mmCIF file of C-alpha atoms in Angstrom:
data_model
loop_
_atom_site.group_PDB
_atom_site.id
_atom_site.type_symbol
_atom_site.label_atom_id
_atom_site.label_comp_id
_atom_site.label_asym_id
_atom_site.label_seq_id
_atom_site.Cartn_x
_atom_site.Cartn_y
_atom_site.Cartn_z
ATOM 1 C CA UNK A 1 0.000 0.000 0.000
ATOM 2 C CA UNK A 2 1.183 3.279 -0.759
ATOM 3 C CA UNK A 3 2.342 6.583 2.228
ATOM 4 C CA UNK A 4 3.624 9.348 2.238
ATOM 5 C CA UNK A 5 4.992 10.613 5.495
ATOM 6 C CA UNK A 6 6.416 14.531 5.850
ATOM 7 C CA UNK A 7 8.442 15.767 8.776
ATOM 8 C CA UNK A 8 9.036 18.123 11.068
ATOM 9 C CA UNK A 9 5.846 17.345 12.455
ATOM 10 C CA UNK A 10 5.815 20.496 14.559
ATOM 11 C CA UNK A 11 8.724 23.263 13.838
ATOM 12 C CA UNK A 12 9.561 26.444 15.717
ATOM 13 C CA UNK A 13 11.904 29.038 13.837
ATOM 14 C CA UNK A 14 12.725 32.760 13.958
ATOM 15 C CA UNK A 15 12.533 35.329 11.330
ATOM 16 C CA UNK A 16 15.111 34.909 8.783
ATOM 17 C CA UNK A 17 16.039 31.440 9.750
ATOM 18 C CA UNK A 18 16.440 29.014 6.713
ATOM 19 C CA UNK A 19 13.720 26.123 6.336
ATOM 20 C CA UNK A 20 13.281 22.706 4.899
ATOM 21 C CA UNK A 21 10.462 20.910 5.013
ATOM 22 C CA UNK A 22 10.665 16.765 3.623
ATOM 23 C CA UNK A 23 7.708 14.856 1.685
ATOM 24 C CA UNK A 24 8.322 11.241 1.422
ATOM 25 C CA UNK A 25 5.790 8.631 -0.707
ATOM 26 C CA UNK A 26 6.749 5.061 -0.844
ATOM 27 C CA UNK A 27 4.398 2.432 -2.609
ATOM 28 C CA UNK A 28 3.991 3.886 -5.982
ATOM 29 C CA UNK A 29 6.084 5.214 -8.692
ATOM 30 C CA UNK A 30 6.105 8.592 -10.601
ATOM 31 C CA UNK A 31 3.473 9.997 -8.251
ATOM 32 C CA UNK A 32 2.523 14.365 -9.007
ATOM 33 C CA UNK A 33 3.737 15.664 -5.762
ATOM 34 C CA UNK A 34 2.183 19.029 -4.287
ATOM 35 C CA UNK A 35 2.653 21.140 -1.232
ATOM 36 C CA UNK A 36 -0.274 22.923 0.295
ATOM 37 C CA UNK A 37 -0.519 25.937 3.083
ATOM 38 C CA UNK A 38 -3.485 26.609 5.678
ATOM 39 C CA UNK A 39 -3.243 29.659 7.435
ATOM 40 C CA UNK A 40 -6.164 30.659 9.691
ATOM 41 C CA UNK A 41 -9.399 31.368 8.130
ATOM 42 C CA UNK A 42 -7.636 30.968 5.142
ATOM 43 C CA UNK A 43 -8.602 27.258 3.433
ATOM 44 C CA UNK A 44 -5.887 25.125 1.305
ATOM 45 C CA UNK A 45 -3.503 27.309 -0.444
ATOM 46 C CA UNK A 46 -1.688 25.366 -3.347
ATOM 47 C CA UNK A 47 2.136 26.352 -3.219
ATOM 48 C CA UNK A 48 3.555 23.772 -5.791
ATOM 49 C CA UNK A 49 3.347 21.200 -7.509
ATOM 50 C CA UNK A 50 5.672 18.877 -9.760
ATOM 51 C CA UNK A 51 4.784 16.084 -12.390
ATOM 52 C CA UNK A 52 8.308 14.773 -11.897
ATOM 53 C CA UNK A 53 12.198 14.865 -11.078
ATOM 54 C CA UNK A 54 13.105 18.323 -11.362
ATOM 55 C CA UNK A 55 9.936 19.593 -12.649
ATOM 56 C CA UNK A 56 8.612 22.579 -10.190
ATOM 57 C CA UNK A 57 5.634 24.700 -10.805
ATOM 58 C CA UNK A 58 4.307 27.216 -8.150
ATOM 59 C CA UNK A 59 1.018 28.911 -7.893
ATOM 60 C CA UNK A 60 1.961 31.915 -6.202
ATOM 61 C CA UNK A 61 4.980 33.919 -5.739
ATOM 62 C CA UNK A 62 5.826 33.612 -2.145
ATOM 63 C CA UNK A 63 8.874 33.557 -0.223
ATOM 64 C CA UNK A 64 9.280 29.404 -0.590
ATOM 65 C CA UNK A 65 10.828 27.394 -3.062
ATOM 66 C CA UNK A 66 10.804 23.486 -3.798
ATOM 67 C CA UNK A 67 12.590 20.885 -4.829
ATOM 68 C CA UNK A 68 11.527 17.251 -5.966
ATOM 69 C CA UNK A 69 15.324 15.272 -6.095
ATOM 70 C CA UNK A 70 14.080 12.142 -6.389
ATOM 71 C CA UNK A 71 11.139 10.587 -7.865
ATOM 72 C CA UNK A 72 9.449 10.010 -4.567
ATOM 73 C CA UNK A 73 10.920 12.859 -2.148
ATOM 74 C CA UNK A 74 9.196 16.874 -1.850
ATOM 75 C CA UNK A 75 11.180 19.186 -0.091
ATOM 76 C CA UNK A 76 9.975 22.882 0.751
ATOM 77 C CA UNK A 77 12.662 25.530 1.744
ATOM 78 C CA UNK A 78 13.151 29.025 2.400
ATOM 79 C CA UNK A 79 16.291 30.652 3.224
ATOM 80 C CA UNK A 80 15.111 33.702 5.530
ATOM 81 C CA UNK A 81 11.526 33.105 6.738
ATOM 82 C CA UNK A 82 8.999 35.861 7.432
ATOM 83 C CA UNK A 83 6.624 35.680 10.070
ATOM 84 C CA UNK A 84 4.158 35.542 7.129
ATOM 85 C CA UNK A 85 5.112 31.927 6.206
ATOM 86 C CA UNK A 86 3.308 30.635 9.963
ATOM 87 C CA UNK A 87 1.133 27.635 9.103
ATOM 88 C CA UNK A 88 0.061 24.502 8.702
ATOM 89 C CA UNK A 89 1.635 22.804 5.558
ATOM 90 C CA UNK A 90 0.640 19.816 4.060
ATOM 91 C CA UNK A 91 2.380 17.295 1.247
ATOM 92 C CA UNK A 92 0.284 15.421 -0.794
ATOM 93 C CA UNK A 93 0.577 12.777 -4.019
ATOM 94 C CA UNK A 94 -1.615 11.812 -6.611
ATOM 95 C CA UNK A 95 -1.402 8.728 -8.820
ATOM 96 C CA UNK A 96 -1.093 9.761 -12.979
ATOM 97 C CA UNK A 97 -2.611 7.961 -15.581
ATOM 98 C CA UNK A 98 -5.209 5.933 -15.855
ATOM 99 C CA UNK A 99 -8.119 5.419 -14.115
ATOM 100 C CA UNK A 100 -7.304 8.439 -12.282
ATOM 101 C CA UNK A 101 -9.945 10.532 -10.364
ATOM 102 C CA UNK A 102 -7.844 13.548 -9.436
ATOM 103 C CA UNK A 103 -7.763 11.818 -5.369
ATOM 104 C CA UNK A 104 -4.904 13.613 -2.951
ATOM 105 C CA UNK A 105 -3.522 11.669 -0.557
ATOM 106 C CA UNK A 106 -2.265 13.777 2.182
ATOM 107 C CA UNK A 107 1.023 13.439 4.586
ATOM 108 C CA UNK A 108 0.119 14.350 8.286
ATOM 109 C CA UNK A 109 1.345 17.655 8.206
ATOM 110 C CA UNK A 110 4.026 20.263 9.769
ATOM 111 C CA UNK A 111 2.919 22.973 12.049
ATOM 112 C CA UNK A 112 5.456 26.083 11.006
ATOM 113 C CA UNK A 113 5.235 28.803 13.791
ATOM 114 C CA UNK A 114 7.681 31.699 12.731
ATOM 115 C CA UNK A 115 8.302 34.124 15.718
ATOM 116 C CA UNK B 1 -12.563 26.930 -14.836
ATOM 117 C CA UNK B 2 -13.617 24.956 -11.829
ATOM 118 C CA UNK B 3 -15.013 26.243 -8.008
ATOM 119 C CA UNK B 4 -16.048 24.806 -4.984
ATOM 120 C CA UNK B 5 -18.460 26.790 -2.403
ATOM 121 C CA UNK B 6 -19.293 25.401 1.286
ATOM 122 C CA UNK B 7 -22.138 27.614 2.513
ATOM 123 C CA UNK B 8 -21.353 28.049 6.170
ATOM 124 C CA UNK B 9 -17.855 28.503 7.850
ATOM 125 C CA UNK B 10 -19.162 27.010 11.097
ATOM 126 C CA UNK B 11 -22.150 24.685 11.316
ATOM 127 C CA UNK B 12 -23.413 23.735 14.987
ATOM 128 C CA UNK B 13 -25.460 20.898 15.932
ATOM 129 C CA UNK B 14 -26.092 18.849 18.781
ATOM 130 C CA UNK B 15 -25.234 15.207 19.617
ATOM 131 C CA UNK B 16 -27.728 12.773 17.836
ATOM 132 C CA UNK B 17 -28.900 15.740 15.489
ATOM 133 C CA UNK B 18 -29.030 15.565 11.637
ATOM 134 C CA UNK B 19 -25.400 16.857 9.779
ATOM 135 C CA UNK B 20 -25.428 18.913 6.576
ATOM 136 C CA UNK B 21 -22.927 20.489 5.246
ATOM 137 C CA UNK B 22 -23.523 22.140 2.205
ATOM 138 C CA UNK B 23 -21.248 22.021 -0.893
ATOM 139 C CA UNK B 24 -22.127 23.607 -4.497
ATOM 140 C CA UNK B 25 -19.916 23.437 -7.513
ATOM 141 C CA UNK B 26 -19.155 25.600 -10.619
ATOM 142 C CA UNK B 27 -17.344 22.718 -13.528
ATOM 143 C CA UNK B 28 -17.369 22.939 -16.916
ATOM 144 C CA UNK B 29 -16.962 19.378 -17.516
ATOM 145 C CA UNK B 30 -18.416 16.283 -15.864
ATOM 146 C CA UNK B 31 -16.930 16.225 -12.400
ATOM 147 C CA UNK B 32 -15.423 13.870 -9.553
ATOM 148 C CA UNK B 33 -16.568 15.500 -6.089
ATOM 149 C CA UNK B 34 -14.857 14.473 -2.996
ATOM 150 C CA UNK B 35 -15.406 15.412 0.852
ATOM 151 C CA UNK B 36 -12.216 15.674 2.717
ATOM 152 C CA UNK B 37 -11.941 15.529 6.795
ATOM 153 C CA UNK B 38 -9.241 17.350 8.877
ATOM 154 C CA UNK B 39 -9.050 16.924 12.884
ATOM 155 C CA UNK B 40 -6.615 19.356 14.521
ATOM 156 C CA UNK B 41 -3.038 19.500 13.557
ATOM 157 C CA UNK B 42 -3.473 16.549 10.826
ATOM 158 C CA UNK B 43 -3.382 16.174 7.715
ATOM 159 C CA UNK B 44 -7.006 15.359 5.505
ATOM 160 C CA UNK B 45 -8.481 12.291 5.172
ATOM 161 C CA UNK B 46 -10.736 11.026 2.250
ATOM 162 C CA UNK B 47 -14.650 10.912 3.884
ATOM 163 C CA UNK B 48 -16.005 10.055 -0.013
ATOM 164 C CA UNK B 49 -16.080 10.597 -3.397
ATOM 165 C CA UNK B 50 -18.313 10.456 -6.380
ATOM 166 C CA UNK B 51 -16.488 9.535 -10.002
ATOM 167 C CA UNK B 52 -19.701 9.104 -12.076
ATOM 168 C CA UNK B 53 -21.193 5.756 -10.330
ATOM 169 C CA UNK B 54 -23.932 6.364 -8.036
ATOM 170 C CA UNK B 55 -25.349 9.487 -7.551
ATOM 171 C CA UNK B 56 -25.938 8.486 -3.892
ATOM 172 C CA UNK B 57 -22.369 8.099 -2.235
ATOM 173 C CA UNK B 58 -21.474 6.189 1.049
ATOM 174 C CA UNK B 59 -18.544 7.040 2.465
ATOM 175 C CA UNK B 60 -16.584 6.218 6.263
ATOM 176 C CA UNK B 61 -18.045 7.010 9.891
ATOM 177 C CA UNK B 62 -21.345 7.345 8.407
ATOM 178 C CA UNK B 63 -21.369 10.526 6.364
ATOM 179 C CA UNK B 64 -22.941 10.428 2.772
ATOM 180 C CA UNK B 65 -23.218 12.678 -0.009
ATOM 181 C CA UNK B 66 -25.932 13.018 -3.157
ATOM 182 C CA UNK B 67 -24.586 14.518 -6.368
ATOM 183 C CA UNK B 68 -27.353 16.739 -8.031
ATOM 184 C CA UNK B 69 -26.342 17.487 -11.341
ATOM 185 C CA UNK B 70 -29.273 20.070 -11.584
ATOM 186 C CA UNK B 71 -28.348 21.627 -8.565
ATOM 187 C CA UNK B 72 -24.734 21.547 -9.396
ATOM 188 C CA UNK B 73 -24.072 19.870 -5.293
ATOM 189 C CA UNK B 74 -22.862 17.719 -3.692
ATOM 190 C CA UNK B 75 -24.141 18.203 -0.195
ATOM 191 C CA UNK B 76 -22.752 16.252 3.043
ATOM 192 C CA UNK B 77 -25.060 14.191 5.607
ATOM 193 C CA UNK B 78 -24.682 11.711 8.621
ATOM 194 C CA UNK B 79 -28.243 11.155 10.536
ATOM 195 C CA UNK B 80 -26.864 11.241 13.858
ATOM 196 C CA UNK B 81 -24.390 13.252 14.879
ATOM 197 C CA UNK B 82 -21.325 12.133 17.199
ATOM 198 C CA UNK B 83 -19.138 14.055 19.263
ATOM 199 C CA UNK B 84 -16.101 12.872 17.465
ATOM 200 C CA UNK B 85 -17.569 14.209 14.364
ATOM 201 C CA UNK B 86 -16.148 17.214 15.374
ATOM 202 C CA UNK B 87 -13.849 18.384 12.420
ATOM 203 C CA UNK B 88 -13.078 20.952 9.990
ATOM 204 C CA UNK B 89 -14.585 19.411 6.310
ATOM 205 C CA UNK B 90 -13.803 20.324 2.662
ATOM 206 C CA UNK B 91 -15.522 19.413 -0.363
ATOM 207 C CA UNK B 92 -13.252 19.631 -3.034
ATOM 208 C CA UNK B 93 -14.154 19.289 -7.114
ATOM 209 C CA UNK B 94 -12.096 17.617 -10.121
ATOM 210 C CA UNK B 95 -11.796 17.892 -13.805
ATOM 211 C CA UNK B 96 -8.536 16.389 -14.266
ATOM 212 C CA UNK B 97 -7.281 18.832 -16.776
ATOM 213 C CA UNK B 98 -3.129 19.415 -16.646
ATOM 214 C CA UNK B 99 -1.495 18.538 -13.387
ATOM 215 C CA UNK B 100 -5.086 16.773 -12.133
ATOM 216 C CA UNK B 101 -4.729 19.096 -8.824
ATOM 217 C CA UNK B 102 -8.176 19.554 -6.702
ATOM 218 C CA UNK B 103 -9.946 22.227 -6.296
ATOM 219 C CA UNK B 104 -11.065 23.178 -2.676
ATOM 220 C CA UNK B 105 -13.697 24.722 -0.697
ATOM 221 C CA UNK B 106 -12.863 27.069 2.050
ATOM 222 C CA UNK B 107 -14.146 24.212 4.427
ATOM 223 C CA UNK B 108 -16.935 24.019 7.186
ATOM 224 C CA UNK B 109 -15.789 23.754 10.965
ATOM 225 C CA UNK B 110 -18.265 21.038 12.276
ATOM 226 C CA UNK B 111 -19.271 21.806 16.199
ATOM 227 C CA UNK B 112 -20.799 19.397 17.945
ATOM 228 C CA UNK B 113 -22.290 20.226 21.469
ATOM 229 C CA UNK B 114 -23.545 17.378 23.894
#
């Protein structure tokens, strides 16, 4: 069966402080990867996503980046955080091709508290 | 373009009471429709989805959901409600154009007094 498993769970940094966030999925090959935001009172905020190695598309310019090394790793950074990136952020895969329903599958999430 | 809109930022009910939370859709294409549930400080978890079977969907812990194509919704009901129903919900739409990405509501905090 396929997971996907993201860590820090919980992460405490100061303004300006560099960050990486990791995405792992394991049971399933050539997965599109994404990385969403909640902030509060604010819903699901798509950051990126990537349809494979290398491949990075963002949604919104923002003070993030990502990367996607391998075929099954996500990683969000930042190298000087603003207290503006705070929240809850969420990886998530979906399977391509066929039959395909457009179904996330989410990772547990890392609470980001920038002070 | 595709949209999702969940009437309601906070619904309250009582233990035992009827659920709905309300979900209405804007696709230009037929859709898939799913309903998403986050507890605190996790991440979501699939309640049910509709991909062009029945237009009456069962899904986990009780909750189901009706797809009116009329009404362009896809409301969400459980008959009885439970405290540990108690969750933030997002109905999210599909078209599976490009990337195949979701498109979400703003969710519905579900309260659930004893």
């Amino acid at each position: 069966s396929q997971t996907i498993h993201q860590w820090p769970a919980t992460l405490v940094q100061p303004v300006g402080s560099p960050l990486s966030l990791e995405c792992t999925v394991e049971g399933t090959s050539n997965p599109n990867l994404y990385w969403y935001r909640q902030a509060a009172g604010r819903g699901l905020q798509l950051l990126f996503y990537s349809v494979g190695i290398g491949q990075i598309s963002s949604e919104v310019p923002q003070n993030l980046s990502a990367s996607r090394p391998q075929d099954r790793q996500f990683i969000l950074s930042s190298k000087k955080l603003l207290l503006s990136d705070s929240g809850f952020y969420l990886c998530a895969w979906t399977k391509r091709g066929a039959p395909n329903t457009g179904e996330l599958f989410f990772g547990e999430g890392s609470r980001l508290t920038v002070l | 373009a595709q949209s999702v809109t969940q009437l309601g930022s906070h619904v309250s009910v009582s233990e035992g009471a009827l659920v709905l939370l309300r979900c209405n859709y804007s696709s230009s294409v037929p859709p898939y429709l799913f309903w998403y549930v986050q507890y605190p400080n996790q991440g979501l978890q699939l309640l049910l989805k509709y991909t062009s079977a029945a237009t009456l969907v069962k899904g986990i812990n009780g909750f189901e959901a009706e797809f009116k194509k009329s009404e362009t919704s896809f409301h969400l009901t459980k008959p009885s409600a439970h405290m540990s129903d108690a969750a933030e919900y997002f109905c999210a739409v599909s078209e599976l154009s490009g990337y195949s990405t979701l498109t979400f509501g703003k969710g519905t905090m579900l309260l659930v007094s004893p």
